[in-house]
Short mmCIF file of C-alpha atoms in Angstrom, two decimals:
data_model
loop_
_atom_site.label_atom_id
_atom_site.label_comp_id
_atom_site.label_asym_id
_atom_site.label_seq_id
_atom_site.Cartn_x
_atom_site.Cartn_y
_atom_site.Cartn_z
CA MET A 1468 0.00 0.00 0.00
CA ASN A 1469 2.79 2.42 0.95
CA TYR A 1470 4.55 1.59 -2.31
CA TYR A 1471 1.39 2.49 -4.24
CA TYR A 1472 1.05 5.91 -2.57
CA LYS A 1473 4.76 6.65 -2.94
CA LYS A 1474 4.57 5.79 -6.63
CA LYS A 1475 1.46 7.94 -7.05
CA ARG A 1476 3.08 10.85 -5.22
CA LYS A 1477 6.22 10.53 -7.32
CA SER A 1478 4.10 10.58 -10.48
CA ALA A 1479 2.26 13.72 -9.30
CA LEU A 1480 5.54 15.48 -8.51
CA SER A 1481 6.95 14.47 -11.89
CA TYR A 1482 3.86 15.82 -13.66
CA THR A 1483 4.07 19.08 -11.70
CA ALA A 1484 7.73 19.40 -12.66
CA ASP A 1485 6.81 18.83 -16.31
CA ILE A 1486 4.24 21.64 -16.10
CA GLY A 1487 6.97 23.85 -14.62
CA ILE A 1488 9.17 23.02 -17.61
CA GLY A 1489 6.22 23.81 -19.86
CA ILE A 1490 5.90 27.25 -18.26
CA LEU A 1491 9.60 27.85 -18.89
CA PHE A 1492 9.12 26.93 -22.55
CA THR A 1493 6.09 29.25 -22.73
CA VAL A 1494 8.01 32.23 -21.34
CA LEU A 1495 10.92 31.45 -23.68
CA LEU A 1496 8.63 31.31 -26.72
CA ILE A 1497 6.87 34.54 -25.72
CA SER A 1498 10.29 36.19 -25.34
CA ILE A 1499 11.34 34.95 -28.78
CA GLY A 1500 8.07 36.19 -30.29
CA LEU A 1501 8.46 39.61 -28.67
CA ILE A 1502 12.07 39.94 -29.80
CA LEU A 1503 11.03 39.00 -33.34
CA ALA A 1504 8.12 41.45 -33.32
CA ILE A 1505 10.44 44.25 -32.21
CA ASN A 1506 13.28 43.52 -34.60
CA LEU A 1507 11.46 42.60 -37.82
CA ARG A 1508 12.01 46.12 -39.13
CA PHE A 1509 11.44 45.17 -42.75
CA LEU A 1510 7.88 44.21 -41.78
CA TYR A 1511 7.25 47.67 -40.34
CA TYR A 1512 8.71 49.26 -43.47
CA ALA A 1513 6.07 47.34 -45.42
CA ASP A 1514 3.45 48.44 -42.86
CA ILE A 1515 4.13 52.06 -43.76
CA LYS A 1516 2.55 51.32 -47.13
CA TRP A 1517 0.05 48.68 -45.97
CA PHE A 1518 -1.34 50.86 -43.17
CA ASP A 1519 -1.08 54.04 -45.25
CA LEU A 1520 0.92 55.76 -42.51
CA GLU A 1521 2.16 58.52 -44.80
CA GLN A 1522 -1.36 59.81 -45.28
CA SER A 1523 -2.55 59.27 -41.68
CA SER A 1524 0.54 60.93 -40.15
CA GLY A 1525 1.23 63.50 -42.83
CA LEU A 1526 4.90 62.44 -42.86
CA PRO A 1527 6.99 61.08 -45.74
CA TYR A 1528 8.20 57.48 -45.82
CA GLN A 1529 11.82 58.23 -44.92
CA VAL A 1530 10.88 60.38 -41.90
CA ILE A 1531 8.58 57.66 -40.57
CA LYS A 1532 11.30 55.07 -41.04
CA GLU A 1533 14.00 57.15 -39.30
CA ASN A 1534 11.88 57.91 -36.24
CA TYR A 1535 10.71 54.31 -35.92
CA ASN A 1536 14.33 53.11 -36.11
CA ALA A 1537 15.30 55.58 -33.38
CA LEU A 1538 12.61 54.11 -31.11
CA ILE A 1539 13.59 50.49 -31.79
CA ASP A 1540 17.30 51.29 -31.35
CA TYR A 1541 16.49 52.84 -27.98
CA CYS A 1542 14.54 49.75 -26.85
CA SER A 1543 17.55 47.52 -27.50
CA PRO A 1544 19.31 46.29 -24.33
CA PHE A 1545 22.61 47.31 -25.91
CA PHE A 1546 21.58 50.96 -26.37
CA LYS A 1547 22.93 53.43 -23.84
CA GLY A 1548 21.57 56.95 -23.70
CA SER A 1549 18.33 58.88 -23.95
CA LEU A 1550 15.56 58.56 -26.50
CA VAL A 1551 15.78 61.29 -29.12
CA PHE A 1552 13.59 61.28 -32.20
CA PRO A 1553 15.32 62.66 -35.32
CA SER A 1554 12.45 64.89 -36.38
CA LEU A 1555 9.52 64.44 -33.99
CA ALA A 1556 8.61 66.21 -30.77
CA ALA A 1557 8.16 64.18 -27.59
CA SER A 1558 6.62 65.03 -24.22
CA THR A 1559 8.15 64.21 -20.85
CA SER A 1560 5.41 61.66 -20.16
CA GLY A 1561 5.96 60.08 -23.59
CA ILE A 1562 9.70 59.69 -23.00
CA SER A 1563 8.96 58.31 -19.52
CA HIS A 1564 6.60 55.70 -20.99
CA PHE A 1565 9.15 54.52 -23.53
CA ALA A 1566 11.70 54.22 -20.72
CA GLU A 1567 9.28 51.82 -18.98
CA VAL A 1568 8.77 49.94 -22.25
CA LYS A 1569 12.53 49.60 -22.63
CA THR A 1570 12.77 48.16 -19.10
CA ILE A 1571 10.08 45.56 -19.89
CA PHE A 1572 11.79 44.63 -23.16
CA ASN A 1573 15.12 44.27 -21.37
CA ILE A 1574 13.49 41.92 -18.86
CA PHE A 1575 12.31 39.72 -21.72
CA TYR A 1576 15.80 39.74 -23.26
CA ILE A 1577 17.24 38.64 -19.89
CA MET A 1578 14.57 35.95 -19.46
CA PHE A 1579 15.32 34.70 -22.96
CA ALA A 1580 19.03 34.30 -22.13
CA VAL A 1581 18.55 32.78 -18.65
CA ILE A 1582 15.73 30.38 -19.60
CA THR A 1583 17.60 29.24 -22.72
CA VAL A 1584 20.58 28.18 -20.60
CA LEU A 1585 18.30 26.59 -17.98
CA LEU A 1586 16.33 24.61 -20.57
CA ILE A 1587 19.51 23.39 -22.26
CA ILE A 1588 20.58 21.91 -18.92
CA ILE A 1589 17.12 20.41 -18.25
CA VAL A 1590 16.83 18.90 -21.74
CA ALA A 1591 20.34 17.43 -21.46
CA LEU A 1592 19.50 15.80 -18.11
CA LYS A 1593 16.17 14.48 -19.39
CA HIS A 1594 17.84 13.10 -22.50
CA LYS A 1595 20.47 11.37 -20.37
CA LYS A 1596 17.69 9.67 -18.38
CA GLY A 1597 15.79 8.78 -21.53
CA GLN A 1598 12.79 10.89 -20.48
CA TYR A 1599 10.74 12.77 -23.05
CA GLN A 1600 7.17 12.83 -21.66
CA TYR A 1601 7.82 16.39 -20.44
CA LEU A 1602 7.82 17.56 -24.08
CA ARG A 1603 4.18 16.56 -24.49
CA THR A 1604 3.22 18.33 -21.24
CA ALA A 1605 5.24 21.40 -22.27
CA SER A 1606 3.53 21.41 -25.67
CA ILE A 1607 0.07 21.41 -24.06
CA THR A 1608 1.04 23.93 -21.37
CA SER A 1609 2.55 26.42 -23.82
CA ILE A 1610 -0.54 26.44 -26.05
CA VAL A 1611 -2.96 27.57 -23.33
CA LEU A 1612 -1.89 31.22 -22.94
CA PRO A 1613 -1.71 32.10 -26.66
CA LEU A 1614 -5.13 30.55 -27.28
CA ILE A 1615 -6.66 32.63 -24.47
CA THR A 1616 -4.93 35.75 -25.82
CA LEU A 1617 -6.02 34.98 -29.39
CA ILE A 1618 -9.64 34.56 -28.30
CA ALA A 1619 -9.49 37.81 -26.31
CA CYS A 1620 -7.94 39.70 -29.25
CA SER A 1621 -10.51 38.33 -31.70
CA ILE A 1622 -13.39 39.39 -29.45
CA ASN A 1623 -12.12 42.91 -28.68
CA PHE A 1624 -8.49 43.77 -29.35
CA ASN A 1625 -8.85 47.37 -28.17
CA ALA A 1626 -10.15 46.30 -24.76
CA THR A 1627 -7.46 43.60 -24.48
CA PHE A 1628 -4.79 46.15 -25.44
CA LYS A 1629 -5.97 48.62 -22.78
CA LEU A 1630 -6.18 45.90 -20.13
CA MET A 1631 -2.61 44.80 -20.90
CA HIS A 1632 -1.36 48.37 -20.47
CA LYS A 1633 -3.24 48.80 -17.19
CA VAL A 1634 -1.61 45.62 -15.89
CA LEU A 1635 1.91 46.45 -17.08
CA PHE A 1636 1.95 50.17 -16.29
CA ARG A 1637 0.99 51.96 -13.08
CA ASN A 1638 0.35 55.34 -14.71
CA ASN A 1639 -1.41 56.83 -17.72
CA ASP A 1640 1.71 57.85 -19.65
CA TRP A 1641 0.75 55.32 -22.31
CA LEU A 1642 -2.23 57.51 -23.26
CA PHE A 1643 -0.51 59.60 -25.95
CA ASP A 1644 -1.64 62.93 -27.34
CA PRO A 1645 -0.72 63.11 -31.06
CA ASN A 1646 -0.16 66.84 -30.70
CA THR A 1647 2.63 66.42 -28.15
CA ASP A 1648 3.76 62.90 -29.12
CA PRO A 1649 3.26 62.45 -32.89
CA ILE A 1650 5.16 59.13 -32.70
CA ILE A 1651 1.84 57.53 -31.77
CA LEU A 1652 0.59 58.28 -35.28
CA LEU A 1653 3.31 55.94 -36.55
CA LEU A 1654 2.18 53.13 -34.22
CA PRO A 1655 -1.47 52.43 -35.07
CA GLU A 1656 -3.58 49.75 -33.41
CA LYS A 1657 -3.05 47.50 -36.44
CA PHE A 1658 0.68 47.52 -35.75
CA PHE A 1659 0.22 46.32 -32.16
CA LEU A 1660 -2.24 43.66 -33.33
CA GLN A 1661 0.38 42.50 -35.80
CA CYS A 1662 2.96 42.27 -33.00
CA ALA A 1663 0.51 40.27 -30.86
CA LEU A 1664 -0.12 37.85 -33.73
CA ILE A 1665 3.63 37.38 -34.26
CA ILE A 1666 4.06 36.47 -30.59
CA ILE A 1667 1.05 34.13 -30.63
CA ALA A 1668 2.23 32.47 -33.85
CA THR A 1669 5.71 31.97 -32.38
CA VAL A 1670 4.31 30.26 -29.28
CA LEU A 1671 1.96 28.06 -31.31
CA LEU A 1672 4.78 27.08 -33.67
CA GLY A 1673 7.01 26.29 -30.70
CA SER A 1674 4.25 24.18 -29.18
CA LEU A 1675 3.89 22.27 -32.45
CA ILE A 1676 7.65 21.67 -32.63
CA LEU A 1677 7.68 20.33 -29.06
CA HIS A 1678 4.82 17.96 -29.91
CA LEU A 1679 6.55 16.75 -33.08
CA ILE A 1680 9.78 16.10 -31.20
CA TYR A 1681 7.82 14.20 -28.54
CA SER A 1682 6.03 12.11 -31.19
CA HIS A 1683 9.34 11.34 -32.91
CA LEU A 1684 11.02 10.25 -29.67
CA LYS A 1685 8.00 8.20 -28.64
CA LYS A 1686 8.02 6.38 -31.96
CA LYS A 1687 11.78 5.94 -31.86
CA ASN A 1688 11.77 4.52 -28.33
CA LYS A 1689 8.65 2.42 -28.69
CA GLU A 1690 9.22 -1.10 -27.46
CA VAL A 1691 8.68 -3.67 -30.17
CA PRO A 1692 7.51 -7.03 -28.79
CA LEU A 1693 9.77 -9.93 -29.58
CA ILE A 1694 8.39 -12.25 -32.23
CA GLN A 1695 8.72 -15.89 -31.36
CA PRO A 1696 10.64 -17.65 -34.12
CA LYS A 1697 8.77 -20.33 -35.94
CA VAL A 1698 9.90 -23.82 -35.05
CA ASN A 1699 9.89 -26.43 -37.72
CA TYR A 1700 8.87 -29.69 -36.12
CA TYR A 1701 9.10 -31.60 -39.38
CA TYR A 1702 12.39 -33.02 -40.39
#
């Protein structure tokens, strides 16, 4: 009886640990998606035409591109200095908000680096023990958050966007006035929706890859029953 409960408890602890690994994979995939969304500059350059930003902002293509690049350069963890837009005005509250955004982005860069190292160690140990069930659990765990976010965005992206800002920021600096912070005209709601979809797609793709790796390892390590050789009793 004691053996049964010990085995059951060990199984529960193992499953909980697998969920923990799944959460690590989820945070890693979100970090990768965010980093991609920030640094896919060529996509934003296409957005200038797709979203008709020249007409809505009243600025030429090159000016939009230069000011966007200045913002993205500033948000990089390797950038040292203050945010200065080449040709756009910026309020104190606007600069303060982007400083908070930079801090959040830097946290995701750090999490990406730390979790990558941690998962390399975990995967190596699991591989050494011949364990791969955690990949299936991680695949399921990592798909939950993006599905919830996708549903929320599809129902009302504007409300989801505002809720996210209220959770992440403790002030109203994110409420820009185009007259004092014209940079907001270069960052329409469609752009942020696009970033959200990039992050969601990255997590879903990562979840699929984890599941495919699990399926491959399961098939590879599947025990094949021994076939009894036929015995010829006739001589």
